[in-house]
Amino acid sequence: MPAIQLTGIHKRYFRSHALRGIDVSIDKGKIVGLLGPNGAGKSTLLKICAGLVSPTSGKAQVLGQDISTATKGMTAYIPDIDTFYSWMTVRQAIAFENSMFEDLVLTDAMDLVRELRLDPDNKISSLSRGQRGRLKLVLAMSRHAELVLMDEPLSGIDPPSRTAILETIADRYRAGEQTIIISTHEVLESEKLFEDVIFLSEGRTVLSGEADRLRAERGKSLNEIFREVC
């Protein structure tokens, strides 16, 4: 049973086509790169998988089920925009997330806060963009979610925070048990994480497969393949 199965997925916003017939099967227990330039449809695809947007047509399943409240409870989603209440502290943001998702482990969250050098008593309004990116990661990776969806987690983030985020994903990922989908156009730094990759361009899948196989077949890095196909 795949972690995600998308069949004939189209998504239209008025006259604009965000996705144009996506057929994707993503295996469980892997870190997968969803790669494409801005406007390729990556965010829309993740929102469909997270149950936040419905496709115009096609069938979408997550963890063997049609997307529903039940699948939302098994999915951790990191959006590309901030959704925090600015008046909360880091500690309050964690407690708020815990009130919505019972699978969040508070001890794991506080361990991650220390590892990522966040002050639990700092207000969200005082955090830099990089620190807010680290906090998003705390909220996602301290949950025991079977599926984690990360939308552009490195975009606009300072280099030290990028390094910290990538290292934390690698260290905290439960290999074989958890599936992580990372959408990004920042391929150079993140490609070492990916076991499988899906390249999107203009709402279509232009290439997909095992990362190592694609590197071997083309004699190029994922970043070089990205520049070629997208």
PDB file of C-alpha atoms in Angstrom:
ATOM      1  CA  MET A   1       0.000   0.000   0.000  1.00  0.00           C
ATOM      2  CA  PRO A   2       1.563   3.321  -1.039  1.00  0.00           C
ATOM      3  CA  ALA A   3       1.704   6.310   1.279  1.00  0.00           C
ATOM      4  CA  ILE A   4       0.167   8.501  -1.431  1.00  0.00           C
ATOM      5  CA  GLN A   5      -1.716   7.469  -4.567  1.00  0.00           C
ATOM      6  CA  LEU A   6      -2.814  10.182  -6.981  1.00  0.00           C
ATOM      7  CA  THR A   7      -4.656   9.252 -10.166  1.00  0.00           C
ATOM      8  CA  GLY A   8      -5.591  11.744 -12.863  1.00  0.00           C
ATOM      9  CA  ILE A   9      -5.435  14.732 -10.520  1.00  0.00           C
ATOM     10  CA  HIS A  10      -6.454  18.042 -12.041  1.00  0.00           C
ATOM     11  CA  LYS A  11      -6.868  21.288 -10.143  1.00  0.00           C
ATOM     12  CA  ARG A  12      -8.245  24.484 -11.640  1.00  0.00           C
ATOM     13  CA  TYR A  13      -8.554  27.912 -10.060  1.00  0.00           C
ATOM     14  CA  PHE A  14     -10.961  29.805 -12.304  1.00  0.00           C
ATOM     15  CA  ARG A  15      -9.133  29.803 -15.685  1.00  0.00           C
ATOM     16  CA  SER A  16      -5.776  28.799 -14.224  1.00  0.00           C
ATOM     17  CA  HIS A  17      -4.635  25.159 -14.218  1.00  0.00           C
ATOM     18  CA  ALA A  18      -2.486  24.365 -11.166  1.00  0.00           C
ATOM     19  CA  LEU A  19      -2.296  20.608 -11.826  1.00  0.00           C
ATOM     20  CA  ARG A  20      -2.827  18.878 -15.159  1.00  0.00           C
ATOM     21  CA  GLY A  21      -3.368  15.146 -14.799  1.00  0.00           C
ATOM     22  CA  ILE A  22      -0.984  14.061 -12.054  1.00  0.00           C
ATOM     23  CA  ASP A  23      -0.458  10.303 -11.671  1.00  0.00           C
ATOM     24  CA  VAL A  24       1.837   9.603  -8.713  1.00  0.00           C
ATOM     25  CA  SER A  25       2.438   6.661  -6.398  1.00  0.00           C
ATOM     26  CA  ILE A  26       4.727   7.312  -3.413  1.00  0.00           C
ATOM     27  CA  ASP A  27       6.038   4.383  -1.400  1.00  0.00           C
ATOM     28  CA  LYS A  28       5.853   4.330   2.369  1.00  0.00           C
ATOM     29  CA  GLY A  29       8.913   4.843   4.520  1.00  0.00           C
ATOM     30  CA  LYS A  30      10.932   7.172   2.294  1.00  0.00           C
ATOM     31  CA  ILE A  31      12.017  10.793   2.059  1.00  0.00           C
ATOM     32  CA  VAL A  32      10.776  12.081  -1.288  1.00  0.00           C
ATOM     33  CA  GLY A  33      11.712  15.299  -3.032  1.00  0.00           C
ATOM     34  CA  LEU A  34       8.896  17.106  -4.853  1.00  0.00           C
ATOM     35  CA  LEU A  35      10.994  19.346  -7.072  1.00  0.00           C
ATOM     36  CA  GLY A  36       9.991  22.151  -9.385  1.00  0.00           C
ATOM     37  CA  PRO A  37      10.179  25.902  -9.925  1.00  0.00           C
ATOM     38  CA  ASN A  38       7.782  28.342  -8.323  1.00  0.00           C
ATOM     39  CA  GLY A  39       4.349  27.938  -9.890  1.00  0.00           C
ATOM     40  CA  ALA A  40       4.888  24.304 -10.864  1.00  0.00           C
ATOM     41  CA  GLY A  41       1.982  23.085  -8.694  1.00  0.00           C
ATOM     42  CA  LYS A  42       3.968  21.720  -5.747  1.00  0.00           C
ATOM     43  CA  SER A  43       2.029  23.576  -3.050  1.00  0.00           C
ATOM     44  CA  THR A  44      -1.326  22.641  -4.567  1.00  0.00           C
ATOM     45  CA  LEU A  45      -0.343  18.976  -4.696  1.00  0.00           C
ATOM     46  CA  LEU A  46       0.706  18.992  -1.027  1.00  0.00           C
ATOM     47  CA  LYS A  47      -2.475  20.799   0.019  1.00  0.00           C
ATOM     48  CA  ILE A  48      -4.539  18.116  -1.712  1.00  0.00           C
ATOM     49  CA  CYS A  49      -2.618  15.402   0.160  1.00  0.00           C
ATOM     50  CA  ALA A  50      -3.080  17.303   3.427  1.00  0.00           C
ATOM     51  CA  GLY A  51      -6.837  17.531   2.856  1.00  0.00           C
ATOM     52  CA  LEU A  52      -6.832  21.327   2.630  1.00  0.00           C
ATOM     53  CA  VAL A  53      -7.797  21.531  -1.056  1.00  0.00           C
ATOM     54  CA  SER A  54     -10.005  19.246  -3.136  1.00  0.00           C
ATOM     55  CA  PRO A  55      -8.976  18.310  -6.674  1.00  0.00           C
ATOM     56  CA  THR A  56     -11.185  19.440  -9.531  1.00  0.00           C
ATOM     57  CA  SER A  57     -11.074  15.879 -10.829  1.00  0.00           C
ATOM     58  CA  GLY A  58      -9.202  12.654 -10.190  1.00  0.00           C
ATOM     59  CA  LYS A  59      -8.733  10.402  -7.172  1.00  0.00           C
ATOM     60  CA  ALA A  60      -6.423  11.021  -4.197  1.00  0.00           C
ATOM     61  CA  GLN A  61      -5.659   8.558  -1.424  1.00  0.00           C
ATOM     62  CA  VAL A  62      -3.374   8.858   1.589  1.00  0.00           C
ATOM     63  CA  LEU A  63      -2.219   5.814   3.560  1.00  0.00           C
ATOM     64  CA  GLY A  64      -4.695   3.613   1.706  1.00  0.00           C
ATOM     65  CA  GLN A  65      -7.715   5.805   2.449  1.00  0.00           C
ATOM     66  CA  ASP A  66      -9.658   8.523   0.694  1.00  0.00           C
ATOM     67  CA  ILE A  67      -8.572  11.848   2.160  1.00  0.00           C
ATOM     68  CA  SER A  68     -10.693  12.677   5.195  1.00  0.00           C
ATOM     69  CA  THR A  69     -10.555  13.838   8.806  1.00  0.00           C
ATOM     70  CA  ALA A  70      -8.968  10.489   9.658  1.00  0.00           C
ATOM     71  CA  THR A  71      -6.070  10.939   7.212  1.00  0.00           C
ATOM     72  CA  LYS A  72      -5.567  14.536   8.389  1.00  0.00           C
ATOM     73  CA  GLY A  73      -4.925  13.141  11.860  1.00  0.00           C
ATOM     74  CA  MET A  74      -2.129  10.959  10.478  1.00  0.00           C
ATOM     75  CA  THR A  75      -0.522  13.787   8.498  1.00  0.00           C
ATOM     76  CA  ALA A  76       1.772  16.593   9.653  1.00  0.00           C
ATOM     77  CA  TYR A  77       1.812  19.534   7.259  1.00  0.00           C
ATOM     78  CA  ILE A  78       4.315  22.399   7.205  1.00  0.00           C
ATOM     79  CA  PRO A  79       2.961  25.198   4.981  1.00  0.00           C
ATOM     80  CA  ASP A  80       5.169  27.643   3.135  1.00  0.00           C
ATOM     81  CA  ILE A  81       3.572  30.532   5.047  1.00  0.00           C
ATOM     82  CA  ASP A  82       3.487  31.179   8.792  1.00  0.00           C
ATOM     83  CA  THR A  83       0.297  30.162  10.580  1.00  0.00           C
ATOM     84  CA  PHE A  84       1.389  31.053  14.116  1.00  0.00           C
ATOM     85  CA  TYR A  85      -0.369  33.444  16.487  1.00  0.00           C
ATOM     86  CA  SER A  86       2.259  36.146  16.916  1.00  0.00           C
ATOM     87  CA  TRP A  87       1.354  36.802  20.566  1.00  0.00           C
ATOM     88  CA  MET A  88       2.143  33.221  21.596  1.00  0.00           C
ATOM     89  CA  THR A  89       5.474  32.087  22.952  1.00  0.00           C
ATOM     90  CA  VAL A  90       7.262  29.084  21.486  1.00  0.00           C
ATOM     91  CA  ARG A  91       6.071  27.037  24.458  1.00  0.00           C
ATOM     92  CA  GLN A  92       2.465  28.149  23.958  1.00  0.00           C
ATOM     93  CA  ALA A  93       2.612  27.335  20.237  1.00  0.00           C
ATOM     94  CA  ILE A  94       3.702  23.791  21.094  1.00  0.00           C
ATOM     95  CA  ALA A  95       0.932  23.432  23.683  1.00  0.00           C
ATOM     96  CA  PHE A  96      -1.608  24.731  21.157  1.00  0.00           C
ATOM     97  CA  GLU A  97      -0.460  22.193  18.558  1.00  0.00           C
ATOM     98  CA  ASN A  98      -0.640  19.463  21.188  1.00  0.00           C
ATOM     99  CA  SER A  99      -4.252  20.403  21.922  1.00  0.00           C
ATOM    100  CA  MET A 100      -5.106  19.641  18.287  1.00  0.00           C
ATOM    101  CA  PHE A 101      -2.920  16.594  17.684  1.00  0.00           C
ATOM    102  CA  GLU A 102      -2.664  13.913  20.344  1.00  0.00           C
ATOM    103  CA  ASP A 103       0.333  12.288  18.648  1.00  0.00           C
ATOM    104  CA  LEU A 104       2.575  15.258  19.462  1.00  0.00           C
ATOM    105  CA  VAL A 105       5.072  14.205  22.149  1.00  0.00           C
ATOM    106  CA  LEU A 106       5.860  17.165  24.383  1.00  0.00           C
ATOM    107  CA  THR A 107       9.206  15.798  25.563  1.00  0.00           C
ATOM    108  CA  ASP A 108      10.289  15.330  21.946  1.00  0.00           C
ATOM    109  CA  ALA A 109       9.161  18.871  21.143  1.00  0.00           C
ATOM    110  CA  MET A 110      11.166  20.386  23.983  1.00  0.00           C
ATOM    111  CA  ASP A 111      14.212  18.300  23.038  1.00  0.00           C
ATOM    112  CA  LEU A 112      13.966  19.705  19.527  1.00  0.00           C
ATOM    113  CA  VAL A 113      13.558  23.249  20.867  1.00  0.00           C
ATOM    114  CA  ARG A 114      16.885  22.856  22.660  1.00  0.00           C
ATOM    115  CA  GLU A 115      18.586  21.182  19.683  1.00  0.00           C
ATOM    116  CA  LEU A 116      17.441  23.938  17.336  1.00  0.00           C
ATOM    117  CA  ARG A 117      18.456  26.650  19.812  1.00  0.00           C
ATOM    118  CA  LEU A 118      15.049  28.191  20.327  1.00  0.00           C
ATOM    119  CA  ASP A 119      14.069  29.946  23.542  1.00  0.00           C
ATOM    120  CA  PRO A 120      10.715  28.453  24.642  1.00  0.00           C
ATOM    121  CA  ASP A 121       9.729  31.735  26.299  1.00  0.00           C
ATOM    122  CA  ASN A 122      10.334  33.947  23.267  1.00  0.00           C
ATOM    123  CA  LYS A 123       7.260  35.321  21.536  1.00  0.00           C
ATOM    124  CA  ILE A 124       6.610  34.322  17.941  1.00  0.00           C
ATOM    125  CA  SER A 125       6.603  38.008  16.997  1.00  0.00           C
ATOM    126  CA  SER A 126      10.250  38.289  18.068  1.00  0.00           C
ATOM    127  CA  LEU A 127      11.504  35.311  16.034  1.00  0.00           C
ATOM    128  CA  SER A 128      13.452  35.671  12.798  1.00  0.00           C
ATOM    129  CA  ARG A 129      12.258  33.904   9.671  1.00  0.00           C
ATOM    130  CA  GLY A 130      14.876  31.211  10.233  1.00  0.00           C
ATOM    131  CA  GLN A 131      13.733  30.686  13.815  1.00  0.00           C
ATOM    132  CA  ARG A 132      10.112  30.432  12.700  1.00  0.00           C
ATOM    133  CA  GLY A 133      11.201  27.827  10.161  1.00  0.00           C
ATOM    134  CA  ARG A 134      12.850  25.875  12.960  1.00  0.00           C
ATOM    135  CA  LEU A 135       9.677  26.100  15.052  1.00  0.00           C
ATOM    136  CA  LYS A 136       7.593  24.710  12.173  1.00  0.00           C
ATOM    137  CA  LEU A 137       9.963  21.772  12.088  1.00  0.00           C
ATOM    138  CA  VAL A 138       9.600  21.242  15.849  1.00  0.00           C
ATOM    139  CA  LEU A 139       5.824  21.047  15.514  1.00  0.00           C
ATOM    140  CA  ALA A 140       5.982  18.551  12.640  1.00  0.00           C
ATOM    141  CA  MET A 141       8.812  16.275  13.762  1.00  0.00           C
ATOM    142  CA  SER A 142       7.646  15.958  17.373  1.00  0.00           C
ATOM    143  CA  ARG A 143       4.449  14.334  16.127  1.00  0.00           C
ATOM    144  CA  HIS A 144       4.289  10.599  15.457  1.00  0.00           C
ATOM    145  CA  ALA A 145       2.624  11.239  12.117  1.00  0.00           C
ATOM    146  CA  GLU A 146       2.968   8.564   9.448  1.00  0.00           C
ATOM    147  CA  LEU A 147       3.107  11.210   6.729  1.00  0.00           C
ATOM    148  CA  VAL A 148       4.940  14.554   6.907  1.00  0.00           C
ATOM    149  CA  LEU A 149       4.425  17.140   4.158  1.00  0.00           C
ATOM    150  CA  MET A 150       6.858  20.057   4.035  1.00  0.00           C
ATOM    151  CA  ASP A 151       6.200  22.910   1.627  1.00  0.00           C
ATOM    152  CA  GLU A 152       9.381  24.865   0.800  1.00  0.00           C
ATOM    153  CA  PRO A 153      10.895  24.531   4.323  1.00  0.00           C
ATOM    154  CA  LEU A 154      14.164  26.186   3.206  1.00  0.00           C
ATOM    155  CA  SER A 155      12.754  29.120   1.256  1.00  0.00           C
ATOM    156  CA  GLY A 156      14.077  32.462   2.508  1.00  0.00           C
ATOM    157  CA  ILE A 157      15.843  30.818   5.439  1.00  0.00           C
ATOM    158  CA  ASP A 158      19.339  31.844   6.547  1.00  0.00           C
ATOM    159  CA  PRO A 159      22.156  29.311   5.901  1.00  0.00           C
ATOM    160  CA  PRO A 160      22.613  28.221   9.559  1.00  0.00           C
ATOM    161  CA  SER A 161      18.875  27.527   9.867  1.00  0.00           C
ATOM    162  CA  ARG A 162      18.871  25.613   6.575  1.00  0.00           C
ATOM    163  CA  THR A 163      21.655  23.382   7.859  1.00  0.00           C
ATOM    164  CA  ALA A 164      19.877  22.859  11.179  1.00  0.00           C
ATOM    165  CA  ILE A 165      16.592  22.003   9.447  1.00  0.00           C
ATOM    166  CA  LEU A 166      18.169  19.484   7.057  1.00  0.00           C
ATOM    167  CA  GLU A 167      20.183  17.825   9.840  1.00  0.00           C
ATOM    168  CA  THR A 168      17.099  17.552  12.061  1.00  0.00           C
ATOM    169  CA  ILE A 169      15.045  15.945   9.277  1.00  0.00           C
ATOM    170  CA  ALA A 170      17.806  13.387   8.697  1.00  0.00           C
ATOM    171  CA  ASP A 171      18.244  12.665  12.423  1.00  0.00           C
ATOM    172  CA  ARG A 172      14.558  12.505  13.380  1.00  0.00           C
ATOM    173  CA  TYR A 173      13.202  10.681  10.347  1.00  0.00           C
ATOM    174  CA  ARG A 174      11.856   7.237  11.296  1.00  0.00           C
ATOM    175  CA  ALA A 175      13.207   5.264   8.346  1.00  0.00           C
ATOM    176  CA  GLY A 176      10.833   2.629   7.014  1.00  0.00           C
ATOM    177  CA  GLU A 177       7.957   3.830   9.222  1.00  0.00           C
ATOM    178  CA  GLN A 178       7.467   7.447   8.218  1.00  0.00           C
ATOM    179  CA  THR A 179       7.072   9.067   4.814  1.00  0.00           C
ATOM    180  CA  ILE A 180       8.342  12.623   4.332  1.00  0.00           C
ATOM    181  CA  ILE A 181       7.547  14.665   1.224  1.00  0.00           C
ATOM    182  CA  ILE A 182       9.609  17.842   0.837  1.00  0.00           C
ATOM    183  CA  SER A 183       8.634  20.302  -1.867  1.00  0.00           C
ATOM    184  CA  THR A 184      11.440  22.640  -2.860  1.00  0.00           C
ATOM    185  CA  HIS A 185      13.166  24.485  -5.663  1.00  0.00           C
ATOM    186  CA  GLU A 186      16.326  24.648  -3.492  1.00  0.00           C
ATOM    187  CA  VAL A 187      17.714  21.334  -4.709  1.00  0.00           C
ATOM    188  CA  LEU A 188      21.460  21.772  -4.242  1.00  0.00           C
ATOM    189  CA  GLU A 189      21.459  21.661  -0.437  1.00  0.00           C
ATOM    190  CA  SER A 190      18.598  19.222   0.078  1.00  0.00           C
ATOM    191  CA  GLU A 191      19.175  16.562  -2.602  1.00  0.00           C
ATOM    192  CA  LYS A 192      21.268  14.305  -0.351  1.00  0.00           C
ATOM    193  CA  LEU A 193      18.140  13.622   1.724  1.00  0.00           C
ATOM    194  CA  PHE A 194      16.003  12.278  -1.114  1.00  0.00           C
ATOM    195  CA  GLU A 195      15.500   8.592  -1.813  1.00  0.00           C
ATOM    196  CA  ASP A 196      12.903   9.212  -4.540  1.00  0.00           C
ATOM    197  CA  VAL A 197      12.154  12.360  -6.500  1.00  0.00           C
ATOM    198  CA  ILE A 198       9.266  13.785  -8.509  1.00  0.00           C
ATOM    199  CA  PHE A 199       9.938  16.699 -10.862  1.00  0.00           C
ATOM    200  CA  LEU A 200       6.983  18.992 -11.621  1.00  0.00           C
ATOM    201  CA  SER A 201       6.736  21.668 -14.279  1.00  0.00           C
ATOM    202  CA  GLU A 202       3.635  23.659 -15.230  1.00  0.00           C
ATOM    203  CA  GLY A 203       1.355  21.318 -13.300  1.00  0.00           C
ATOM    204  CA  ARG A 204       2.679  18.114 -14.863  1.00  0.00           C
ATOM    205  CA  THR A 205       5.046  15.357 -13.785  1.00  0.00           C
ATOM    206  CA  VAL A 206       8.050  15.558 -16.109  1.00  0.00           C
ATOM    207  CA  LEU A 207      10.286  12.960 -14.421  1.00  0.00           C
ATOM    208  CA  SER A 208      10.203  10.687 -11.378  1.00  0.00           C
ATOM    209  CA  GLY A 209      12.061   7.752  -9.894  1.00  0.00           C
ATOM    210  CA  GLU A 210      14.743   6.655  -7.452  1.00  0.00           C
ATOM    211  CA  ALA A 211      17.243   9.446  -6.858  1.00  0.00           C
ATOM    212  CA  ASP A 212      20.329   7.241  -7.161  1.00  0.00           C
ATOM    213  CA  ARG A 213      19.076   5.590 -10.351  1.00  0.00           C
ATOM    214  CA  LEU A 214      18.391   8.936 -12.012  1.00  0.00           C
ATOM    215  CA  ARG A 215      21.844  10.207 -11.034  1.00  0.00           C
ATOM    216  CA  ALA A 216      23.478   7.069 -12.439  1.00  0.00           C
ATOM    217  CA  GLU A 217      21.461   7.044 -15.678  1.00  0.00           C
ATOM    218  CA  ARG A 218      22.070  10.690 -16.455  1.00  0.00           C
ATOM    219  CA  GLY A 219      25.515  11.105 -14.911  1.00  0.00           C
ATOM    220  CA  LYS A 220      24.329  14.263 -13.196  1.00  0.00           C
ATOM    221  CA  SER A 221      23.326  15.521  -9.763  1.00  0.00           C
ATOM    222  CA  LEU A 222      19.648  16.060  -8.975  1.00  0.00           C
ATOM    223  CA  ASN A 223      20.301  19.782  -9.073  1.00  0.00           C
ATOM    224  CA  GLU A 224      21.672  19.478 -12.613  1.00  0.00           C
ATOM    225  CA  ILE A 225      18.719  17.291 -13.654  1.00  0.00           C
ATOM    226  CA  PHE A 226      16.368  19.870 -12.115  1.00  0.00           C
ATOM    227  CA  ARG A 227      17.860  22.631 -14.265  1.00  0.00           C
ATOM    228  CA  GLU A 228      17.563  20.412 -17.331  1.00  0.00           C
ATOM    229  CA  VAL A 229      13.950  19.197 -17.017  1.00  0.00           C
ATOM    230  CA  CYS A 230      12.284  22.081 -15.182  1.00  0.00           C
TER     231      CYS A 230
END
